[in-house]
Short mmCIF file of C-alpha atoms and ligand atoms in Angstrom, two decimals:
data_model
loop_
_atom_site.label_atom_id
_atom_site.label_comp_id
_atom_site.label_asym_id
_atom_site.label_seq_id
_atom_site.Cartn_x
_atom_site.Cartn_y
_atom_site.Cartn_z
CA UNK A 1 -15.82 218.25 4.68
CA UNK A 2 -17.71 215.80 6.81
CA UNK A 3 -20.52 213.67 5.49
CA UNK A 4 -23.05 211.55 7.34
CA UNK A 5 -22.79 207.83 7.95
CA UNK A 6 -25.63 207.05 5.54
CA UNK A 7 -23.88 209.06 2.83
CA UNK A 8 -20.55 207.39 3.54
CA UNK A 9 -22.29 204.02 3.29
CA UNK A 10 -23.61 205.12 -0.10
CA UNK A 11 -19.98 205.54 -1.20
CA UNK A 12 -19.13 202.14 0.31
CA UNK A 13 -21.84 200.52 -1.82
CA UNK A 14 -20.53 202.31 -4.90
CA UNK A 15 -17.11 200.74 -4.22
CA UNK A 16 -18.42 197.29 -3.32
CA UNK A 17 -17.64 197.46 0.40
CA UNK A 18 -20.29 195.30 2.11
CA UNK A 19 -22.53 197.33 4.41
CA UNK A 20 -26.11 196.84 5.60
CA UNK A 21 -29.02 198.42 3.73
CA UNK A 22 -30.51 201.48 5.28
CA UNK A 23 -32.78 204.44 4.90
CA UNK A 24 -32.24 207.97 6.18
CA UNK A 25 -35.36 209.57 7.70
CA UNK A 26 -36.26 212.88 9.32
CA UNK A 27 -39.34 211.98 11.37
CA UNK A 28 -40.50 209.22 13.72
CA UNK A 29 -43.32 208.35 11.29
CA UNK A 30 -40.83 207.82 8.50
CA UNK A 31 -38.74 205.66 10.83
CA UNK A 32 -41.79 203.51 11.64
CA UNK A 33 -42.56 203.02 7.94
CA UNK A 34 -38.92 202.24 7.11
CA UNK A 35 -38.65 199.68 9.94
CA UNK A 36 -41.90 198.03 8.89
CA UNK A 37 -40.67 197.66 5.33
CA UNK A 38 -37.29 196.28 6.48
CA UNK A 39 -38.54 193.97 9.21
CA UNK A 40 -37.37 193.92 12.83
CA UNK A 41 -34.97 194.10 14.54
CA UNK A 42 -33.59 197.40 13.28
CA UNK A 43 -31.01 199.86 14.54
CA UNK A 44 -31.87 203.55 14.73
CA UNK A 45 -28.76 205.70 14.38
CA UNK A 46 -28.46 209.45 14.90
CA UNK A 47 -26.88 211.14 11.88
CA UNK A 48 -24.65 213.83 13.32
CA UNK A 49 -21.11 214.82 12.50
CA UNK A 50 -19.51 213.47 15.69
CA UNK A 51 -18.27 210.15 16.95
CA UNK A 52 -19.35 208.37 20.11
CA UNK A 53 -23.02 208.47 19.22
CA UNK A 54 -23.51 205.05 20.74
CA UNK A 55 -22.41 206.20 24.17
CA UNK A 56 -24.56 209.32 23.92
CA UNK A 57 -27.73 207.26 23.33
CA UNK A 58 -27.78 207.95 19.61
CA UNK A 59 -27.61 204.31 18.50
CA UNK A 60 -30.45 201.97 19.56
CA UNK A 61 -31.32 198.44 18.56
CA UNK A 62 -35.13 198.07 18.43
CA UNK A 63 -36.71 194.63 18.41
CA UNK A 64 -40.45 195.45 18.47
CA UNK A 65 -42.28 197.45 15.83
CA UNK A 66 -44.27 199.38 18.44
CA UNK A 67 -41.02 200.64 20.01
CA UNK A 68 -39.71 202.16 16.78
CA UNK A 69 -41.76 205.37 16.95
CA UNK A 70 -40.98 206.29 20.58
CA UNK A 71 -37.29 205.38 20.23
CA UNK A 72 -36.98 207.42 17.02
CA UNK A 73 -38.73 210.32 18.75
CA UNK A 74 -36.27 210.12 21.61
CA UNK A 75 -33.14 210.08 19.43
CA UNK A 76 -34.50 212.91 17.25
CA UNK A 77 -34.83 214.92 20.46
CA UNK A 78 -31.18 214.47 21.39
CA UNK A 79 -28.36 216.96 21.07
CA UNK A 80 -25.05 215.13 20.79
CA UNK A 81 -21.93 217.20 21.49
CA UNK A 82 -23.84 220.42 20.68
CA UNK A 83 -25.33 219.06 17.47
CA UNK A 84 -29.11 218.54 17.32
CA UNK A 85 -30.11 215.23 15.73
CA UNK A 86 -32.17 215.97 12.62
CA UNK A 87 -31.87 212.69 10.75
CA UNK A 88 -31.84 209.01 11.58
CA UNK A 89 -30.49 206.04 9.71
CA UNK A 90 -32.82 203.06 9.96
CA UNK A 91 -30.93 199.87 9.20
CA UNK A 92 -31.49 196.13 9.74
CA UNK A 93 -29.73 195.01 12.93
CA UNK A 94 -26.76 192.75 12.41
CA UNK A 95 -25.57 189.88 14.62
CA UNK A 96 -22.11 190.78 15.79
CA UNK A 97 -19.58 187.97 16.29
CA UNK A 98 -16.55 190.26 16.29
CA UNK A 99 -15.78 194.00 16.05
CA UNK A 100 -12.60 195.31 14.42
CA UNK A 101 -11.28 198.81 13.72
CA UNK A 102 -10.02 199.65 10.23
CA UNK A 103 -9.20 202.98 8.62
CA UNK A 104 -7.04 204.66 6.01
CA UNK A 105 -5.75 208.20 6.42
CA UNK A 106 -2.87 210.48 5.50
CA UNK A 107 0.20 210.32 7.74
CA UNK A 108 1.69 213.75 7.12
CA UNK A 109 4.97 212.86 8.78
CA UNK A 110 5.50 209.78 6.63
CA UNK A 111 3.96 211.51 3.59
CA UNK A 112 2.07 208.34 2.92
CA UNK A 113 -1.37 206.92 3.20
CA UNK A 114 -1.51 204.57 6.14
CA UNK A 115 -3.97 201.89 7.13
CA UNK A 116 -4.70 201.66 10.84
CA UNK A 117 -6.12 198.43 12.23
CA UNK A 118 -7.03 197.16 15.66
CA UNK A 119 -8.50 193.78 16.55
CA UNK A 120 -10.53 195.41 19.34
CA UNK A 121 -13.02 197.52 17.40
CA UNK A 122 -16.24 199.25 18.30
CA UNK A 123 -14.65 201.34 21.05
CA UNK A 124 -13.02 204.70 20.53
CA UNK A 125 -9.66 204.14 18.88
CA UNK A 126 -8.12 207.15 20.63
CA UNK A 127 -8.63 205.40 23.96
CA UNK A 128 -6.94 202.21 22.75
CA UNK A 129 -4.12 204.25 21.22
CA UNK A 130 -3.44 205.78 24.61
CA UNK A 131 -3.97 202.79 26.88
CA UNK A 132 -2.68 199.96 24.72
CA UNK A 133 -0.72 201.44 21.80
CA UNK A 134 0.78 198.03 20.99
CA UNK A 135 -2.66 196.91 19.80
CA UNK A 136 -2.70 199.47 16.99
CA UNK A 137 -1.37 198.16 13.68
CA UNK A 138 -0.07 200.37 10.88
CA UNK A 139 0.54 199.70 7.23
CA UNK A 140 1.96 202.38 4.97
CA UNK A 141 1.04 202.32 1.30
CA UNK A 142 2.81 204.41 -1.35
CA UNK A 143 0.32 206.93 -2.73
CA UNK A 144 0.92 205.97 -6.35
CA UNK A 145 -0.04 202.40 -5.59
CA UNK A 146 -3.28 203.01 -3.68
CA UNK A 147 -5.78 203.06 -6.52
CA UNK A 148 -4.58 199.76 -7.99
CA UNK A 149 -3.69 197.81 -4.85
CA UNK A 150 -5.07 194.27 -4.78
CA UNK A 151 -6.66 192.54 -1.82
CA UNK A 152 -3.96 189.87 -1.80
CA UNK A 153 -1.37 192.45 -0.72
CA UNK A 154 -3.25 193.04 2.49
CA UNK A 155 -3.61 189.44 3.67
CA UNK A 156 -0.65 189.67 6.04
CA UNK A 157 -2.17 192.73 7.67
CA UNK A 158 -5.71 191.41 8.06
CA UNK A 159 -4.43 188.05 9.30
CA UNK A 160 -3.41 189.93 12.45
CA UNK A 161 -6.96 191.24 12.88
CA UNK A 162 -8.99 188.11 12.05
CA UNK A 163 -8.21 184.56 13.11
CA UNK A 164 -10.12 182.89 10.23
CA UNK A 165 -8.33 182.97 6.90
CA UNK A 166 -11.60 183.43 5.09
CA UNK A 167 -12.51 186.51 7.13
CA UNK A 168 -9.01 187.91 6.70
CA UNK A 169 -9.42 187.52 2.94
CA UNK A 170 -12.74 189.38 2.97
CA UNK A 171 -11.20 192.18 5.02
CA UNK A 172 -8.18 192.39 2.69
CA UNK A 173 -10.53 192.79 -0.24
CA UNK A 174 -12.32 195.57 1.68
CA UNK A 175 -8.95 197.29 2.24
CA UNK A 176 -8.26 197.39 -1.50
CA UNK A 177 -11.68 198.94 -2.06
CA UNK A 178 -11.14 201.47 0.75
CA UNK A 179 -7.84 202.47 -0.87
CA UNK A 180 -9.52 203.07 -4.22
CA UNK A 181 -12.33 205.09 -2.63
CA UNK A 182 -9.75 207.06 -0.64
CA UNK A 183 -7.85 208.08 -3.78
CA UNK A 184 -10.65 208.52 -6.27
CA UNK A 185 -12.82 210.68 -4.01
CA UNK A 186 -9.90 212.62 -2.49
CA UNK A 187 -10.68 211.56 1.08
CA UNK A 188 -8.58 212.47 4.09
CA UNK A 189 -10.09 209.62 6.10
CA UNK A 190 -12.09 206.46 5.46
CA UNK A 191 -12.88 204.76 8.74
CA UNK A 192 -14.89 201.63 9.57
CA UNK A 193 -15.52 201.20 13.28
CA UNK A 194 -16.73 198.60 13.75
CA UNK A 195 -15.94 196.35 10.84
CA UNK A 196 -17.79 193.26 12.01
CA UNK A 197 -18.02 189.58 11.41
CA UNK A 198 -21.74 188.85 11.34
CA UNK A 199 -23.60 185.70 12.37
CA UNK A 200 -22.94 184.10 8.96
CA UNK A 201 -19.20 184.82 9.03
CA UNK A 202 -19.49 187.71 6.61
CA UNK A 203 -17.27 190.77 7.11
CA UNK A 204 -19.43 193.91 6.99
CA UNK A 205 -18.92 197.65 7.58
CA UNK A 206 -21.39 198.45 10.36
CA UNK A 207 -20.35 202.09 10.72
CA UNK A 208 -18.82 204.45 8.17
CA UNK A 209 -16.93 207.69 8.49
CA UNK A 210 -15.55 209.54 5.48
CA UNK A 211 -13.81 212.92 5.51
CA UNK A 212 -13.32 214.69 2.19
CA UNK A 213 -10.49 217.05 1.35
CA UNK A 214 -12.07 220.50 0.89
CA UNK A 215 -9.30 221.49 -1.49
CA UNK A 216 -10.26 218.75 -3.93
CA UNK A 217 -14.02 219.23 -3.77
CA UNK A 218 -14.02 221.19 -7.02
CA UNK A 219 -13.29 217.86 -8.72
CA UNK A 220 -16.34 216.21 -7.16
CA UNK A 221 -19.57 218.14 -7.67
CA UNK A 222 -21.51 214.99 -6.66
CA UNK A 223 -19.83 215.09 -3.25
CA UNK A 224 -20.39 218.82 -2.71
CA UNK A 225 -24.10 218.03 -2.94
CA UNK A 226 -23.74 215.86 0.19
CA UNK A 227 -22.85 218.83 2.38
CA UNK A 228 -25.31 219.13 5.25
CA UNK A 229 -25.64 222.82 5.97
CA UNK A 230 -27.64 222.04 9.13
CA UNK A 231 -24.69 220.27 10.65
CA UNK A 232 -21.98 222.83 10.05
CA UNK A 233 -21.21 226.02 11.86
CA UNK A 234 -23.43 228.56 10.07
CA UNK A 235 -20.95 231.39 10.58
CA UNK A 236 -18.04 229.43 9.18
CA UNK A 237 -20.07 228.54 6.07
CA UNK A 238 -21.28 232.08 5.66
CA UNK A 239 -17.69 233.30 5.89
CA UNK A 240 -16.66 230.89 3.15
CA UNK A 241 -19.36 232.25 0.87
CA UNK A 242 -18.11 235.79 1.50
CA UNK A 243 -14.51 234.83 0.72
CA UNK A 244 -13.32 234.88 4.33
CA UNK A 245 -11.78 232.05 6.32
CA UNK A 246 -13.29 232.00 9.77
CA UNK A 247 -12.83 229.47 12.55
CA UNK A 248 -14.52 229.96 15.89
CA UNK A 249 -12.40 229.51 19.04
CA UNK A 250 -13.08 229.86 22.76
CA UNK A 251 -11.21 233.03 23.77
CA UNK A 252 -12.16 236.67 24.21
CA UNK A 253 -10.03 238.50 21.62
CA UNK A 254 -11.65 238.82 18.21
CA UNK A 255 -9.04 238.79 15.44
CA UNK A 256 -9.20 240.31 11.97
CA UNK A 257 -6.11 239.69 9.90
CA UNK A 258 -5.12 239.52 6.23
CA UNK A 259 -3.47 236.29 5.21
CA UNK A 260 -3.63 232.90 6.89
CA UNK A 261 0.02 232.91 7.95
CA UNK A 262 -0.26 236.30 9.57
CA UNK A 263 -3.51 235.24 11.22
CA UNK A 264 -1.73 232.24 12.76
CA UNK A 265 1.18 234.42 13.86
CA UNK A 266 -1.26 236.92 15.37
CA UNK A 267 -2.98 234.19 17.37
CA UNK A 268 0.40 232.89 18.57
CA UNK A 269 1.46 236.38 19.61
CA UNK A 270 -1.80 236.96 21.49
CA UNK A 271 -1.23 233.68 23.32
CA UNK A 272 2.36 234.62 24.00
CA UNK A 273 1.21 237.76 25.79
CA UNK A 274 -1.31 235.85 27.85
CA UNK A 275 -4.45 236.48 25.81
CA UNK A 276 -6.84 234.04 24.17
CA UNK A 277 -8.14 234.43 20.59
CA UNK A 278 -11.91 234.18 20.00
CA UNK A 279 -11.45 233.24 16.38
CA UNK A 280 -9.19 232.81 13.41
CA UNK A 281 -10.20 235.20 10.64
CA UNK A 282 -8.39 235.76 7.38
CA UNK A 283 -10.01 238.54 5.34
CA UNK A 284 -7.99 237.43 2.35
CA UNK A 285 -5.59 239.19 0.04
CA UNK A 286 -7.86 241.51 -1.93
CA UNK A 287 -8.86 244.81 -0.41
CA UNK A 288 -12.56 245.20 -0.30
CA UNK A 289 -14.07 247.37 2.46
CA UNK A 290 -17.23 245.20 2.38
CA UNK A 291 -15.26 242.20 3.60
CA UNK A 292 -14.24 244.14 6.69
CA UNK A 293 -17.88 244.91 7.48
CA UNK A 294 -18.79 241.22 7.14
CA UNK A 295 -15.80 240.27 9.28
CA UNK A 296 -16.91 242.64 12.05
CA UNK A 297 -20.41 241.20 12.04
CA UNK A 298 -19.01 237.69 12.26
CA UNK A 299 -16.72 238.50 15.17
CA UNK A 300 -19.36 240.42 17.09
CA UNK A 301 -21.86 237.56 16.95
CA UNK A 302 -19.73 235.88 19.60
CA UNK A 303 -20.77 237.16 23.06
CA UNK A 304 -17.36 236.18 24.49
CA UNK A 305 -15.55 238.83 22.47
CA UNK A 306 -14.31 241.63 24.72
CA UNK A 307 -11.89 243.33 22.33
CA UNK A 308 -11.02 243.18 18.64
CA UNK A 309 -7.49 243.19 17.31
CA UNK A 310 -7.13 244.17 13.66
CA UNK A 311 -3.70 243.28 12.29
CA UNK A 312 -3.13 244.23 8.66
CA UNK A 313 0.10 243.92 6.75
CA UNK A 314 -0.62 245.89 3.59
CA UNK A 315 0.60 244.34 0.37
CA UNK A 316 -2.06 243.66 -2.22
CA UNK A 317 -4.39 244.57 0.62
CA UNK A 318 -4.36 248.35 0.94
CA UNK A 319 -4.48 249.86 4.41
CA UNK A 320 -6.76 252.70 3.30
CA UNK A 321 -9.33 250.19 2.04
CA UNK A 322 -9.24 248.41 5.37
CA UNK A 323 -9.65 251.76 7.14
CA UNK A 324 -12.65 252.54 4.92
CA UNK A 325 -14.13 249.18 5.85
CA UNK A 326 -13.65 249.93 9.54
CA UNK A 327 -15.31 253.33 9.18
CA UNK A 328 -18.20 251.84 7.20
CA UNK A 329 -18.72 249.27 9.95
CA UNK A 330 -18.71 251.88 12.71
CA UNK A 331 -21.29 253.82 10.74
CA UNK A 332 -23.49 250.82 10.03
CA UNK A 333 -23.65 249.38 13.53
CA UNK A 334 -22.39 249.94 17.02
CA UNK A 335 -19.24 248.06 17.95
CA UNK A 336 -19.61 247.61 21.72
CA UNK A 337 -16.00 246.58 22.39
CA UNK A 338 -12.67 248.38 22.04
CA UNK A 339 -10.91 247.98 18.70
CA UNK A 340 -7.14 247.88 18.46
CA UNK A 341 -5.68 248.49 15.01
CA UNK A 342 -2.25 247.85 13.62
CA UNK A 343 -1.91 248.93 10.01
CA UNK A 344 1.36 248.80 8.15
CA UNK A 345 2.38 248.49 4.51
CA UNK A 346 0.71 249.73 1.36
CA UNK A 347 -1.05 253.07 1.90
CA UNK A 348 -0.58 252.96 5.67
CA UNK A 349 -0.33 256.76 5.98
CA UNK A 350 -3.64 257.17 4.13
CA UNK A 351 -5.19 254.48 6.29
CA UNK A 352 -4.04 256.03 9.55
CA UNK A 353 -5.25 259.48 8.40
CA UNK A 354 -8.71 258.09 7.71
CA UNK A 355 -8.91 256.65 11.21
CA UNK A 356 -7.74 259.82 12.89
CA UNK A 357 -10.28 261.18 15.36
CA UNK A 358 -12.02 257.82 15.92
CA UNK A 359 -11.93 255.98 19.22
CA UNK A 360 -9.80 253.21 17.82
CA UNK A 361 -6.72 252.27 19.76
CA UNK A 362 -3.75 252.23 17.45
CA UNK A 363 -0.78 249.95 17.88
CA UNK A 364 2.57 250.51 16.24
CA UNK A 365 3.67 246.89 16.50
CA UNK A 366 2.01 243.51 16.82
CA UNK A 367 3.55 243.07 20.27
CA UNK A 368 1.96 246.31 21.38
CA UNK A 369 -1.39 245.36 19.88
CA UNK A 370 -1.35 241.87 21.39
CA UNK A 371 -0.32 243.17 24.82
CA UNK A 372 -3.14 245.71 24.85
CA UNK A 373 -5.63 243.12 23.61
CA UNK A 374 -4.55 240.65 26.29
CA UNK A 375 -4.91 243.34 28.98
CA UNK A 376 -8.47 244.21 27.88
CA UNK A 377 -9.54 240.68 26.95
CA UNK A 378 -8.27 239.17 30.17
CA UNK A 379 -6.17 236.04 30.37
CA UNK A 380 -7.48 232.58 29.57
P1 GDP B 1 -20.72 205.27 17.04
O1 GDP B 1 -20.88 205.04 18.50
O2 GDP B 1 -21.09 206.66 16.67
O3 GDP B 1 -19.36 204.92 16.56
O4 GDP B 1 -21.77 204.31 16.28
P2 GDP B 1 -21.62 202.80 15.74
O5 GDP B 1 -22.36 202.68 14.47
O6 GDP B 1 -20.19 202.39 15.67
O7 GDP B 1 -22.39 201.96 16.81
C1 GDP B 1 -21.93 201.84 18.13
C2 GDP B 1 -22.11 200.44 18.62
O8 GDP B 1 -23.47 200.07 18.58
C3 GDP B 1 -21.36 199.40 17.80
O9 GDP B 1 -20.01 199.24 18.15
C4 GDP B 1 -22.18 198.15 18.09
O10 GDP B 1 -21.72 197.56 19.30
C5 GDP B 1 -23.59 198.70 18.31
N1 GDP B 1 -24.35 198.46 17.08
C6 GDP B 1 -24.43 199.25 16.00
N2 GDP B 1 -25.15 198.68 15.01
C7 GDP B 1 -25.53 197.48 15.49
C8 GDP B 1 -26.28 196.36 14.94
O11 GDP B 1 -26.73 196.36 13.80
N3 GDP B 1 -26.45 195.29 15.75
C9 GDP B 1 -25.96 195.22 17.01
N4 GDP B 1 -26.19 194.14 17.73
N5 GDP B 1 -25.25 196.23 17.55
C10 GDP B 1 -25.04 197.33 16.80
MN1 MN B 2 -18.54 203.69 15.26
#
């Protein structure tokens, strides 16, 4: 789960990581009032779940009170990488003497948490990683040690990022706090870009990005409350509420599959035969005809879908229940695209019998289904 910068900075404060004050607002008037209370100059920052806001015009330093309203208005009117800006963070502007990159994340390969640092911060780290990979520093930390790590342990690392010993010490202390936040809140990423040295030589987190592990959210009701429904794909959220896993993709073949592994295999097979999936959709293990109806609605919302491939491997899921769901959908609304069905496993004979006489295209194997879907859906 993604959270906004202002919320991530709230967590930083909770853990003692220095970061400027700020106030999140939804209107230009609120921005004007917040700036007046804070004193100029301020920075107005778009709160959207994407990086590179600065480049997109979503981060503006404002030096005069009369400019706050119009600038806020402008940023609130932006759409950054498809996401409309609905909130701003108003924060006192800092003097920047130096910008550094610092993050902690999971390295799946190493099965460890790893700190990433780069003395050239502020810019997109992916660009540096590609153009000057030698500038990226790594430090692996054993998971069991993260929550209790002390700042002193990180001095060697931060000494490579900051030339002043005092600043390196501040940054090392910040690393220990990031590690504790990372573990205690079950984060998959804590990123500060830029971590700055301000005009007084103080090391401060000027930006904040925190990703939370969805699978651990049940342990953190206070974090669930931070979810911004406005900023997430409405269909994907809706699917979650209905017990489906749905991820939108760019292709033309709508997929309805039971089980995440089979859904992945189905997408791979479609690709193998030259097609392009429009979505990942796992209807889950239980058989409930209603889920199929919801799944259809979700898939059909996407105007790019030219054909639907239903691939069910009956186990706990019963093929006849899936067939009933398909029939209920066809009764409830018109499905304007061809539907290819492959049903095998528990109650497959009953399922096939139920679908007899409909216009559905049946496929005996996944290869057959994927080939037909690719032919109708067209190649990518
Ligand atoms: P991002 O582009 O979404 O990563 O947003 P950031 O918060 O990282 O801001 C982008 C850039 O704007 C930073 O690297 C800084 O150069 C600049 N910036 C952000 N906040 C301030 C500030 O308080 N003062 C000054 N002078 N520049 C700032
Ligand atoms: Mn940034």
